[in-house]
mmCIF file of C-alpha atoms and ligand atoms in Angstrom:
data_model
loop_
_atom_site.group_PDB
_atom_site.id
_atom_site.type_symbol
_atom_site.label_atom_id
_atom_site.label_comp_id
_atom_site.label_asym_id
_atom_site.label_seq_id
_atom_site.Cartn_x
_atom_site.Cartn_y
_atom_site.Cartn_z
ATOM 1 C CA MET A 1259 3.482 18.095 -10.652
ATOM 2 C CA PHE A 1260 4.593 14.764 -9.322
ATOM 3 C CA SER A 1261 8.112 15.765 -8.518
ATOM 4 C CA PHE A 1262 8.174 15.980 -4.790
ATOM 5 C CA PHE A 1263 11.234 13.748 -4.931
ATOM 6 C CA LYS A 1264 13.014 16.273 -6.984
ATOM 7 C CA LYS A 1265 12.642 18.940 -4.348
ATOM 8 C CA LYS A 1266 15.009 17.147 -2.062
ATOM 9 C CA PRO A 1267 17.887 19.429 -1.188
ATOM 10 C CA VAL A 1268 20.699 18.137 -3.370
ATOM 11 C CA ALA A 1269 23.494 17.024 -1.109
ATOM 12 C CA PRO A 1270 25.361 14.337 -2.970
ATOM 13 C CA GLU A 1271 27.707 12.446 -0.750
ATOM 14 C CA ALA A 1272 27.382 15.068 1.931
ATOM 15 C CA PRO A 1273 28.447 13.212 5.036
ATOM 16 C CA ALA A 1274 27.677 16.303 7.036
ATOM 17 C CA ALA A 1275 23.983 15.903 6.339
ATOM 18 C CA PRO A 1276 22.687 17.047 9.686
ATOM 19 C CA VAL A 1277 21.195 14.299 11.739
ATOM 20 C CA VAL A 1278 18.801 16.589 13.475
ATOM 21 C CA ALA A 1279 16.006 15.424 15.658
ATOM 22 C CA PRO A 1280 13.091 16.272 13.439
ATOM 23 C CA THR A 1281 11.438 19.088 15.306
ATOM 24 C CA PRO A 1282 8.810 20.763 13.191
ATOM 25 C CA ALA A 1283 10.950 23.863 12.783
ATOM 26 C CA GLU A 1284 14.177 22.135 11.839
ATOM 27 C CA ALA A 1285 13.109 19.021 10.027
ATOM 28 C CA PRO A 1286 13.882 19.035 6.336
ATOM 29 C CA ALA A 1287 10.803 19.403 4.241
ATOM 30 C CA ALA A 1288 9.136 16.073 3.706
ATOM 31 C CA ILE A 1289 9.238 14.698 0.228
ATOM 32 C CA GLN A 1290 5.914 13.378 -0.799
ATOM 33 C CA VAL A 1291 5.277 10.940 -3.528
ATOM 34 C CA PRO A 1292 1.774 11.846 -4.461
ATOM 35 C CA ASP A 1293 2.318 10.247 -7.805
ATOM 36 C CA LEU A 1294 5.090 7.943 -8.858
ATOM 37 C CA LEU A 1295 4.320 8.081 -12.526
ATOM 38 C CA PRO A 1296 7.303 8.711 -14.733
ATOM 39 C CA ILE A 1297 7.323 12.375 -15.565
ATOM 40 C CA GLU A 1298 7.187 11.749 -19.292
ATOM 41 C CA GLU A 1299 3.841 10.835 -20.838
ATOM 42 C CA PRO A 1300 1.861 11.023 -17.622
ATOM 43 C CA ALA A 1301 -1.495 11.223 -19.367
ATOM 44 C CA GLU A 1302 -0.979 8.024 -21.348
ATOM 45 C CA LYS A 1303 0.386 6.085 -18.426
ATOM 46 C CA LYS A 1304 -2.419 7.289 -16.244
ATOM 47 C CA GLN A 1305 -4.947 6.093 -18.751
ATOM 48 C CA SER A 1306 -3.501 2.616 -18.981
ATOM 49 C CA TRP A 1307 -3.244 2.464 -15.200
ATOM 50 C CA MET A 1308 -6.924 3.317 -14.804
ATOM 51 C CA ALA A 1309 -7.838 0.825 -17.503
ATOM 52 C CA ARG A 1310 -5.957 -1.907 -15.668
ATOM 53 C CA LEU A 1311 -7.493 -0.978 -12.342
ATOM 54 C CA LYS A 1312 -10.953 -0.956 -13.888
ATOM 55 C CA ALA A 1313 -10.376 -4.303 -15.553
ATOM 56 C CA GLY A 1314 -9.099 -5.737 -12.278
ATOM 57 C CA LEU A 1315 -12.133 -4.597 -10.344
ATOM 58 C CA SER A 1316 -14.621 -5.301 -13.122
ATOM 59 C CA LYS A 1317 -16.310 -8.152 -11.322
ATOM 60 C CA THR A 1318 -17.373 -5.951 -8.429
ATOM 61 C CA SER A 1319 -18.111 -2.959 -10.609
ATOM 62 C CA ASN A 1320 -20.348 -5.073 -12.851
ATOM 63 C CA ASN A 1321 -22.137 -6.546 -9.845
ATOM 64 C CA LEU A 1322 -22.750 -3.115 -8.393
ATOM 65 C CA SER A 1323 -23.565 -1.228 -11.572
ATOM 66 C CA ILE A 1324 -26.121 -3.692 -12.835
ATOM 67 C CA LEU A 1325 -28.203 -3.167 -9.691
ATOM 68 C CA PHE A 1326 -28.861 0.422 -10.598
ATOM 69 C CA VAL A 1327 -29.940 -0.115 -14.182
ATOM 70 C CA GLY A 1328 -33.585 0.942 -14.301
ATOM 71 C CA ALA A 1329 -34.007 -0.034 -10.652
ATOM 72 C CA LYS A 1330 -36.725 1.125 -8.288
ATOM 73 C CA ILE A 1331 -35.525 2.493 -4.958
ATOM 74 C CA ASP A 1332 -36.994 -0.117 -2.660
ATOM 75 C CA ASP A 1333 -36.034 -2.799 -0.169
ATOM 76 C CA ASP A 1334 -35.160 -5.195 -2.973
ATOM 77 C CA LEU A 1335 -32.533 -2.802 -4.223
ATOM 78 C CA TYR A 1336 -31.033 -2.433 -0.752
ATOM 79 C CA ASP A 1337 -31.032 -6.201 -0.276
ATOM 80 C CA GLU A 1338 -29.249 -6.734 -3.551
ATOM 81 C CA LEU A 1339 -26.810 -3.982 -2.760
ATOM 82 C CA GLU A 1340 -26.081 -5.585 0.586
ATOM 83 C CA ALA A 1341 -25.345 -8.899 -1.096
ATOM 84 C CA ALA A 1342 -23.112 -7.253 -3.716
ATOM 85 C CA LEU A 1343 -21.135 -5.349 -1.099
ATOM 86 C CA LEU A 1344 -20.648 -8.472 0.999
ATOM 87 C CA MET A 1345 -19.496 -10.324 -2.081
ATOM 88 C CA SER A 1346 -17.008 -7.576 -2.813
ATOM 89 C CA ASP A 1347 -15.172 -8.362 0.474
ATOM 90 C CA ALA A 1348 -16.407 -5.171 2.158
ATOM 91 C CA GLY A 1349 -17.360 -7.206 5.226
ATOM 92 C CA VAL A 1350 -20.377 -6.872 7.494
ATOM 93 C CA ASP A 1351 -19.325 -3.701 9.271
ATOM 94 C CA ALA A 1352 -18.597 -1.576 6.192
ATOM 95 C CA THR A 1353 -21.603 -3.000 4.348
ATOM 96 C CA GLU A 1354 -24.000 -2.060 7.137
ATOM 97 C CA TYR A 1355 -22.395 1.323 7.499
ATOM 98 C CA LEU A 1356 -22.694 2.070 3.793
ATOM 99 C CA LEU A 1357 -26.277 0.847 3.554
ATOM 100 C CA ASP A 1358 -27.428 2.857 6.567
ATOM 101 C CA ALA A 1359 -25.692 5.984 5.335
ATOM 102 C CA LEU A 1360 -27.120 5.499 1.861
ATOM 103 C CA LYS A 1361 -30.670 5.044 3.119
ATOM 104 C CA ARG A 1362 -30.321 8.208 5.168
ATOM 105 C CA LYS A 1363 -28.992 10.139 2.228
ATOM 106 C CA VAL A 1364 -31.752 8.918 -0.068
ATOM 107 C CA LYS A 1365 -34.354 10.036 2.464
ATOM 108 C CA GLU A 1366 -32.780 13.384 3.289
ATOM 109 C CA ASN A 1367 -32.186 14.317 -0.318
ATOM 110 C CA LYS A 1368 -35.402 12.711 -1.538
ATOM 111 C CA LEU A 1369 -33.520 10.819 -4.214
ATOM 112 C CA LEU A 1370 -35.896 9.153 -6.613
ATOM 113 C CA ASP A 1371 -33.917 7.684 -9.431
ATOM 114 C CA ALA A 1372 -31.374 4.914 -9.424
ATOM 115 C CA ALA A 1373 -28.597 6.978 -11.008
ATOM 116 C CA ALA A 1374 -28.797 9.503 -8.174
ATOM 117 C CA VAL A 1375 -28.632 6.693 -5.603
ATOM 118 C CA LYS A 1376 -25.614 5.242 -7.343
ATOM 119 C CA ALA A 1377 -23.952 8.668 -7.293
ATOM 120 C CA ALA A 1378 -24.739 8.949 -3.577
ATOM 121 C CA LEU A 1379 -23.165 5.550 -2.930
ATOM 122 C CA LYS A 1380 -20.109 6.591 -4.887
ATOM 123 C CA GLN A 1381 -19.774 9.710 -2.776
ATOM 124 C CA LEU A 1382 -20.143 7.716 0.446
ATOM 125 C CA LEU A 1383 -17.466 5.280 -0.667
ATOM 126 C CA ILE A 1384 -15.078 8.095 -1.506
ATOM 127 C CA GLU A 1385 -15.694 9.606 1.934
ATOM 128 C CA LEU A 1386 -15.097 6.229 3.568
ATOM 129 C CA LEU A 1387 -11.857 5.523 1.712
ATOM 130 C CA THR A 1388 -10.316 8.989 1.660
ATOM 131 C CA PRO A 1389 -8.870 8.700 5.177
ATOM 132 C CA LEU A 1390 -6.797 5.771 3.874
ATOM 133 C CA GLN A 1391 -5.178 7.975 1.263
ATOM 134 C CA HIS A 1392 -1.789 9.182 2.454
ATOM 135 C CA PRO A 1393 1.112 10.510 0.449
ATOM 136 C CA PHE A 1394 4.266 8.527 0.980
ATOM 137 C CA GLU A 1395 6.886 10.827 2.444
ATOM 138 C CA LEU A 1396 10.601 10.591 2.086
ATOM 139 C CA GLY A 1397 13.342 12.908 3.165
ATOM 140 C CA ARG A 1398 12.577 13.403 6.826
ATOM 141 C CA HIS A 1399 15.376 11.030 7.730
ATOM 142 C CA THR A 1400 18.633 10.013 6.122
ATOM 143 C CA PRO A 1401 18.172 7.228 5.466
ATOM 144 C CA THR A 1402 14.450 6.626 5.584
ATOM 145 C CA VAL A 1403 14.315 3.043 6.792
ATOM 146 C CA MET A 1404 11.425 0.897 5.610
ATOM 147 C CA MET A 1405 10.584 -2.592 6.758
ATOM 148 C CA ILE A 1406 8.306 -4.650 4.535
ATOM 149 C CA SER A 1407 6.225 -7.486 5.936
ATOM 150 C CA GLY A 1408 3.445 -9.771 4.826
ATOM 151 C CA VAL A 1409 2.274 -13.320 4.331
ATOM 152 C CA ASN A 1410 3.959 -15.643 1.856
ATOM 153 C CA GLY A 1411 3.659 -14.601 -1.750
ATOM 154 C CA ALA A 1412 1.810 -11.350 -1.061
ATOM 155 C CA GLY A 1413 4.150 -9.429 -3.358
ATOM 156 C CA LYS A 1414 6.688 -8.009 -0.894
ATOM 157 C CA THR A 1415 9.825 -8.499 -2.945
ATOM 158 C CA THR A 1416 8.180 -7.392 -6.185
ATOM 159 C CA THR A 1417 6.856 -4.280 -4.484
ATOM 160 C CA ILE A 1418 10.298 -3.480 -3.091
ATOM 161 C CA GLY A 1419 11.721 -3.786 -6.592
ATOM 162 C CA LYS A 1420 9.111 -1.490 -8.051
ATOM 163 C CA LEU A 1421 9.447 1.061 -5.296
ATOM 164 C CA ALA A 1422 13.234 1.016 -5.563
ATOM 165 C CA LYS A 1423 13.072 1.744 -9.258
ATOM 166 C CA HIS A 1424 10.536 4.515 -8.810
ATOM 167 C CA MET A 1425 12.724 6.044 -6.152
ATOM 168 C CA GLN A 1426 15.817 5.800 -8.348
ATOM 169 C CA THR A 1427 13.942 7.503 -11.139
ATOM 170 C CA HIS A 1428 13.315 10.330 -8.738
ATOM 171 C CA GLY A 1429 16.948 10.652 -7.796
ATOM 172 C CA GLN A 1430 16.840 8.739 -4.544
ATOM 173 C CA SER A 1431 19.670 6.418 -3.624
ATOM 174 C CA VAL A 1432 18.385 3.086 -2.375
ATOM 175 C CA LEU A 1433 19.859 0.203 -0.439
ATOM 176 C CA LEU A 1434 18.080 -3.097 0.021
ATOM 177 C CA ALA A 1435 18.402 -5.700 2.730
ATOM 178 C CA ALA A 1436 17.669 -9.330 1.964
ATOM 179 C CA GLY A 1437 16.015 -9.934 5.301
ATOM 180 C CA ASP A 1438 14.267 -12.965 3.837
ATOM 181 C CA THR A 1439 16.903 -15.362 5.028
ATOM 182 C CA PHE A 1440 14.472 -18.220 5.117
ATOM 183 C CA ARG A 1441 15.037 -19.308 1.559
ATOM 184 C CA ALA A 1442 18.400 -19.036 -0.166
ATOM 185 C CA ALA A 1443 16.517 -18.493 -3.409
ATOM 186 C CA ALA A 1444 14.861 -15.395 -1.984
ATOM 187 C CA ARG A 1445 18.233 -13.904 -1.141
ATOM 188 C CA GLU A 1446 19.541 -14.649 -4.602
ATOM 189 C CA GLN A 1447 16.401 -13.276 -6.236
ATOM 190 C CA LEU A 1448 17.031 -9.929 -4.600
ATOM 191 C CA MET A 1449 20.792 -9.989 -5.229
ATOM 192 C CA VAL A 1450 20.378 -10.646 -8.935
ATOM 193 C CA TRP A 1451 17.695 -8.042 -9.189
ATOM 194 C CA GLY A 1452 19.920 -5.551 -7.357
ATOM 195 C CA GLN A 1453 22.842 -6.202 -9.691
ATOM 196 C CA ARG A 1454 20.689 -5.713 -12.751
ATOM 197 C CA ASN A 1455 19.342 -2.465 -11.441
ATOM 198 C CA ASN A 1456 22.507 -1.140 -9.928
ATOM 199 C CA ILE A 1457 21.161 -1.194 -6.390
ATOM 200 C CA THR A 1458 23.251 -2.464 -3.496
ATOM 201 C CA VAL A 1459 21.743 -5.399 -1.663
ATOM 202 C CA ILE A 1460 22.969 -6.332 1.793
ATOM 203 C CA SER A 1461 22.757 -10.028 2.361
ATOM 204 C CA GLN A 1462 24.210 -12.630 4.688
ATOM 205 C CA ALA A 1463 24.477 -16.334 4.452
ATOM 206 C CA SER A 1464 24.169 -16.586 8.236
ATOM 207 C CA GLY A 1465 20.415 -16.608 8.141
ATOM 208 C CA ASP A 1466 19.706 -14.079 10.843
ATOM 209 C CA PRO A 1467 17.235 -11.527 9.495
ATOM 210 C CA ALA A 1468 17.754 -9.143 12.416
ATOM 211 C CA ALA A 1469 21.523 -9.095 11.817
ATOM 212 C CA VAL A 1470 21.109 -8.436 8.081
ATOM 213 C CA SER A 1471 18.687 -5.643 8.813
ATOM 214 C CA PHE A 1472 21.010 -4.082 11.369
ATOM 215 C CA ASP A 1473 23.910 -4.238 8.895
ATOM 216 C CA ALA A 1474 21.802 -2.630 6.213
ATOM 217 C CA VAL A 1475 20.850 0.268 8.466
ATOM 218 C CA GLN A 1476 24.489 0.774 9.475
ATOM 219 C CA SER A 1477 25.621 0.644 5.898
ATOM 220 C CA GLY A 1478 22.838 2.987 4.805
ATOM 221 C CA LYS A 1479 23.869 5.495 7.439
ATOM 222 C CA ALA A 1480 27.554 5.234 6.554
ATOM 223 C CA LYS A 1481 26.900 5.674 2.853
ATOM 224 C CA GLY A 1482 24.336 8.407 3.375
ATOM 225 C CA VAL A 1483 21.766 6.711 1.174
ATOM 226 C CA ASP A 1484 18.265 8.118 1.030
ATOM 227 C CA VAL A 1485 16.257 4.949 1.538
ATOM 228 C CA VAL A 1486 16.919 1.553 3.084
ATOM 229 C CA MET A 1487 14.277 -1.063 2.331
ATOM 230 C CA ILE A 1488 14.279 -4.267 4.329
ATOM 231 C CA ASP A 1489 12.619 -7.303 2.815
ATOM 232 C CA THR A 1490 11.364 -9.981 5.195
ATOM 233 C CA ALA A 1491 10.335 -13.580 4.764
ATOM 234 C CA GLY A 1492 6.647 -14.259 4.304
ATOM 235 C CA ARG A 1493 4.825 -15.554 7.363
ATOM 236 C CA LEU A 1494 1.315 -16.165 8.584
ATOM 237 C CA PRO A 1495 0.085 -14.216 11.589
ATOM 238 C CA THR A 1496 -0.751 -17.544 13.193
ATOM 239 C CA GLN A 1497 2.931 -18.561 13.173
ATOM 240 C CA LEU A 1498 3.568 -16.926 16.484
ATOM 241 C CA HIS A 1499 7.292 -17.629 16.675
ATOM 242 C CA LEU A 1500 7.743 -16.053 13.252
ATOM 243 C CA MET A 1501 5.752 -13.028 14.338
ATOM 244 C CA GLU A 1502 8.059 -12.773 17.360
ATOM 245 C CA GLU A 1503 11.029 -12.939 15.012
ATOM 246 C CA LEU A 1504 9.565 -10.074 12.995
ATOM 247 C CA LYS A 1505 9.139 -7.977 16.134
ATOM 248 C CA LYS A 1506 12.765 -8.659 16.940
ATOM 249 C CA VAL A 1507 13.843 -7.531 13.470
ATOM 250 C CA GLN A 1508 11.927 -4.315 14.027
ATOM 251 C CA ARG A 1509 13.503 -3.778 17.452
ATOM 252 C CA VAL A 1510 16.998 -4.402 16.139
ATOM 253 C CA ILE A 1511 16.463 -1.964 13.273
ATOM 254 C CA GLY A 1512 15.674 0.583 15.992
ATOM 255 C CA LYS A 1513 18.992 -0.174 17.612
ATOM 256 C CA GLY A 1514 20.719 0.568 14.315
ATOM 257 C CA MET A 1515 19.077 3.957 14.069
ATOM 258 C CA ASP A 1516 16.944 5.887 16.506
ATOM 259 C CA GLY A 1517 13.335 6.056 15.426
ATOM 260 C CA ALA A 1518 13.785 3.421 12.700
ATOM 261 C CA PRO A 1519 12.065 1.792 10.972
ATOM 262 C CA HIS A 1520 10.327 4.983 9.912
ATOM 263 C CA GLU A 1521 7.910 2.993 7.831
ATOM 264 C CA THR A 1522 6.639 -0.473 8.624
ATOM 265 C CA LEU A 1523 4.593 -1.675 5.699
ATOM 266 C CA LEU A 1524 2.325 -4.656 5.260
ATOM 267 C CA VAL A 1525 1.904 -5.977 1.739
ATOM 268 C CA ILE A 1526 -1.451 -7.636 1.116
ATOM 269 C CA ASP A 1527 -2.562 -9.715 -1.830
ATOM 270 C CA GLY A 1528 -5.794 -8.083 -2.987
ATOM 271 C CA ASN A 1529 -7.275 -11.487 -3.733
ATOM 272 C CA THR A 1530 -7.120 -12.648 -0.152
ATOM 273 C CA GLY A 1531 -10.691 -11.702 0.672
ATOM 274 C CA GLN A 1532 -11.726 -11.083 4.260
ATOM 275 C CA ASN A 1533 -8.575 -12.724 5.550
ATOM 276 C CA ALA A 1534 -6.734 -9.574 4.501
ATOM 277 C CA LEU A 1535 -8.440 -7.773 7.360
ATOM 278 C CA ALA A 1536 -7.207 -10.385 9.809
ATOM 279 C CA GLN A 1537 -3.709 -9.878 8.414
ATOM 280 C CA VAL A 1538 -3.901 -6.119 8.887
ATOM 281 C CA LYS A 1539 -5.048 -6.535 12.475
ATOM 282 C CA ALA A 1540 -2.423 -9.125 13.372
ATOM 283 C CA PHE A 1541 0.540 -7.379 11.768
ATOM 284 C CA ASP A 1542 -0.599 -4.029 13.124
ATOM 285 C CA ASP A 1543 -0.912 -5.456 16.625
ATOM 286 C CA ALA A 1544 2.578 -6.923 16.345
ATOM 287 C CA LEU A 1545 4.403 -4.119 14.539
ATOM 288 C CA LYS A 1546 2.319 -0.951 14.612
ATOM 289 C CA LEU A 1547 2.060 -0.608 10.878
ATOM 290 C CA THR A 1548 2.526 2.770 9.233
ATOM 291 C CA GLY A 1549 1.087 1.749 5.893
ATOM 292 C CA LEU A 1550 -0.242 -0.876 3.520
ATOM 293 C CA VAL A 1551 0.449 -1.882 -0.038
ATOM 294 C CA ILE A 1552 -2.320 -3.832 -1.751
ATOM 295 C CA THR A 1553 -1.129 -5.847 -4.722
ATOM 296 C CA LYS A 1554 -2.717 -7.940 -7.454
ATOM 297 C CA LEU A 1555 -5.812 -5.840 -7.867
ATOM 298 C CA ASP A 1556 -5.575 -6.932 -11.489
ATOM 299 C CA GLY A 1557 -6.508 -10.521 -10.688
ATOM 300 C CA THR A 1558 -9.731 -11.734 -9.197
ATOM 301 C CA ALA A 1559 -9.648 -9.087 -6.488
ATOM 302 C CA LYS A 1560 -12.962 -7.560 -5.618
ATOM 303 C CA GLY A 1561 -11.759 -4.343 -4.042
ATOM 304 C CA GLY A 1562 -14.271 -4.118 -1.205
ATOM 305 C CA ILE A 1563 -11.591 -5.075 1.292
ATOM 306 C CA LEU A 1564 -10.489 -1.446 1.361
ATOM 307 C CA ALA A 1565 -13.872 -0.476 2.776
ATOM 308 C CA ALA A 1566 -13.469 -3.124 5.473
ATOM 309 C CA ILE A 1567 -10.010 -1.824 6.325
ATOM 310 C CA ALA A 1568 -11.270 1.765 6.407
ATOM 311 C CA ARG A 1569 -13.963 0.844 8.909
ATOM 312 C CA VAL A 1570 -12.167 -1.632 11.106
ATOM 313 C CA ARG A 1571 -8.431 -0.856 11.045
ATOM 314 C CA PRO A 1572 -7.746 2.275 9.018
ATOM 315 C CA VAL A 1573 -4.047 1.886 8.299
ATOM 316 C CA PRO A 1574 -3.029 4.175 5.406
ATOM 317 C CA VAL A 1575 -2.871 2.542 1.999
ATOM 318 C CA TYR A 1576 0.211 4.000 0.364
ATOM 319 C CA PHE A 1577 0.233 2.055 -2.864
ATOM 320 C CA ILE A 1578 -1.848 -0.353 -4.867
ATOM 321 C CA GLY A 1579 -0.586 -2.733 -7.533
ATOM 322 C CA VAL A 1580 -2.321 -3.958 -10.659
ATOM 323 C CA GLY A 1581 0.396 -6.012 -12.282
ATOM 324 C CA GLU A 1582 4.035 -6.896 -12.432
ATOM 325 C CA LYS A 1583 5.418 -3.938 -14.346
ATOM 326 C CA ILE A 1584 6.976 -1.005 -12.577
ATOM 327 C CA GLU A 1585 4.218 1.420 -13.568
ATOM 328 C CA ASP A 1586 1.654 -1.039 -12.227
ATOM 329 C CA LEU A 1587 2.318 0.188 -8.713
ATOM 330 C CA GLN A 1588 0.774 3.562 -7.971
ATOM 331 C CA PRO A 1589 -0.209 5.669 -4.977
ATOM 332 C CA PHE A 1590 -3.685 4.917 -3.702
ATOM 333 C CA VAL A 1591 -6.157 7.645 -4.607
ATOM 334 C CA ALA A 1592 -9.617 7.088 -3.128
ATOM 335 C CA ALA A 1593 -11.553 8.887 -5.858
ATOM 336 C CA GLU A 1594 -9.692 6.996 -8.581
ATOM 337 C CA PHE A 1595 -10.312 3.680 -6.879
ATOM 338 C CA VAL A 1596 -14.019 4.372 -6.432
ATOM 339 C CA GLU A 1597 -14.230 5.509 -10.034
ATOM 340 C CA ALA A 1598 -12.883 2.111 -11.050
ATOM 341 C CA LEU A 1599 -15.415 0.396 -8.776
ATOM 342 C CA LEU A 1600 -18.484 2.441 -9.559
ATOM 343 C CA GLY A 1601 -17.575 4.639 -12.523
HETATM 344 N N1 GTP B 1281 -0.682 -9.968 -11.185
HETATM 345 C C1 GTP B 1281 0.106 -9.445 -10.252
HETATM 346 N N2 GTP B 1281 1.092 -10.177 -9.750
HETATM 347 C C2 GTP B 1281 1.872 -9.651 -8.787
HETATM 348 C C3 GTP B 1281 1.679 -8.329 -8.298
HETATM 349 N N3 GTP B 1281 2.606 -8.095 -7.338
HETATM 350 C C4 GTP B 1281 3.331 -9.234 -7.250
HETATM 351 N N4 GTP B 1281 2.913 -10.163 -8.111
HETATM 352 C C5 GTP B 1281 3.394 -11.547 -8.310
HETATM 353 O O1 GTP B 1281 3.184 -12.309 -7.128
HETATM 354 C C6 GTP B 1281 4.176 -13.317 -7.003
HETATM 355 C C7 GTP B 1281 4.800 -13.252 -5.615
HETATM 356 O O2 GTP B 1281 5.511 -12.056 -5.506
HETATM 357 P P1 GTP B 1281 6.746 -11.849 -4.527
HETATM 358 O O3 GTP B 1281 7.127 -10.421 -4.635
HETATM 359 O O4 GTP B 1281 7.784 -12.872 -4.722
HETATM 360 O O5 GTP B 1281 6.007 -12.115 -3.156
HETATM 361 P P2 GTP B 1281 6.663 -12.139 -1.703
HETATM 362 O O6 GTP B 1281 5.658 -11.569 -0.780
HETATM 363 O O7 GTP B 1281 8.000 -11.531 -1.720
HETATM 364 O O8 GTP B 1281 6.753 -13.720 -1.496
HETATM 365 P P3 GTP B 1281 7.607 -14.527 -0.362
HETATM 366 O O9 GTP B 1281 8.909 -13.835 -0.243
HETATM 367 O O10 GTP B 1281 7.696 -15.891 -0.907
HETATM 368 O O11 GTP B 1281 6.783 -14.459 0.883
HETATM 369 C C8 GTP B 1281 5.168 -13.055 -8.115
HETATM 370 O O12 GTP B 1281 4.902 -13.935 -9.158
HETATM 371 C C9 GTP B 1281 4.885 -11.622 -8.527
HETATM 372 O O13 GTP B 1281 5.224 -11.361 -9.854
HETATM 373 C C10 GTP B 1281 0.592 -7.562 -8.850
HETATM 374 O O14 GTP B 1281 0.307 -6.412 -8.482
HETATM 375 N N5 GTP B 1281 -0.156 -8.177 -9.817
HETATM 376 MG MG1 MG B 1282 9.846 -12.285 -1.117
#
């Protein structure tokens, strides 16, 4: 089932939790989060999740599906498919790759009807996106330190809130750091949220994000919490001094704990279009990302951006979001996503 969290060796308040260098033989078993759905009513929740994902991606799925209705397999179909893929934010590289692979497949398998070609495209998309699918692992370190970055308004703080609640549900203790010291309101937003949800939030009025992050890691270690999540202020990759500041935050986190941050995530707004790819490249160049979270796939997002990421900068996509409720954030599953796009 979905309870990888639950397998964590129960060691409440065990200060003696061994801080062992994680050699393969000695490292505690990783805790995966293949599915963050609440354990109760998984089938119902899953259904509503898929419905929301499908609704979110309906523009692209309509554009793609209509092409195959009673279509002849000819150059016109490929041209239209090319246009639809480009419009879906897949980008030139992934679009060309998919078209070439599809043409080859059609030839090799002598596919004659449109439904078979659509099925072949679906399969190719699943193959393209599957390498992005990665279970999110916890439990290799105590605490697991996560740093969350992204442009302004991408959904960083909301995602942290959702993840924290999912983790709590699965018995993980969580500590948050209000590393967004840019805006006082941001700090307060997280503090209030933390109080409501019984989660400690480390914050400082001083306005130094690196110092807050360092404190949070220290405090997380001292308290033996399972997860420390560090929020950061939104910034554009073109704001070079702010990117430098982010690198510094990451370095200082490493001073607080060897090997930390264990996860450096980039949160992307799914509606950003091709610019999302530029964001992935820039943040990855600066921080060496370990994973992505793609939010707002319930809006006007077209979904093809994942194909672009898979081709050009395949950073794992841990989670995707289709709304503001806690269950609206789920692990990325390639087959599910493609089903929503081309089902
Ligand atoms: N529809 C929808 N809205 C979302 C989703 N995730 C976040 N939001 C909304 O996006 C807005 C911005 O979210 P925040 O979490 O504050 O974004 P942020 O990246 O922390 O923003 P800054 O700290 O200002 O850079 C809020 O109104 C969220 O409710 C999602 O998956 N779907
Ligand atoms: Mg924020």
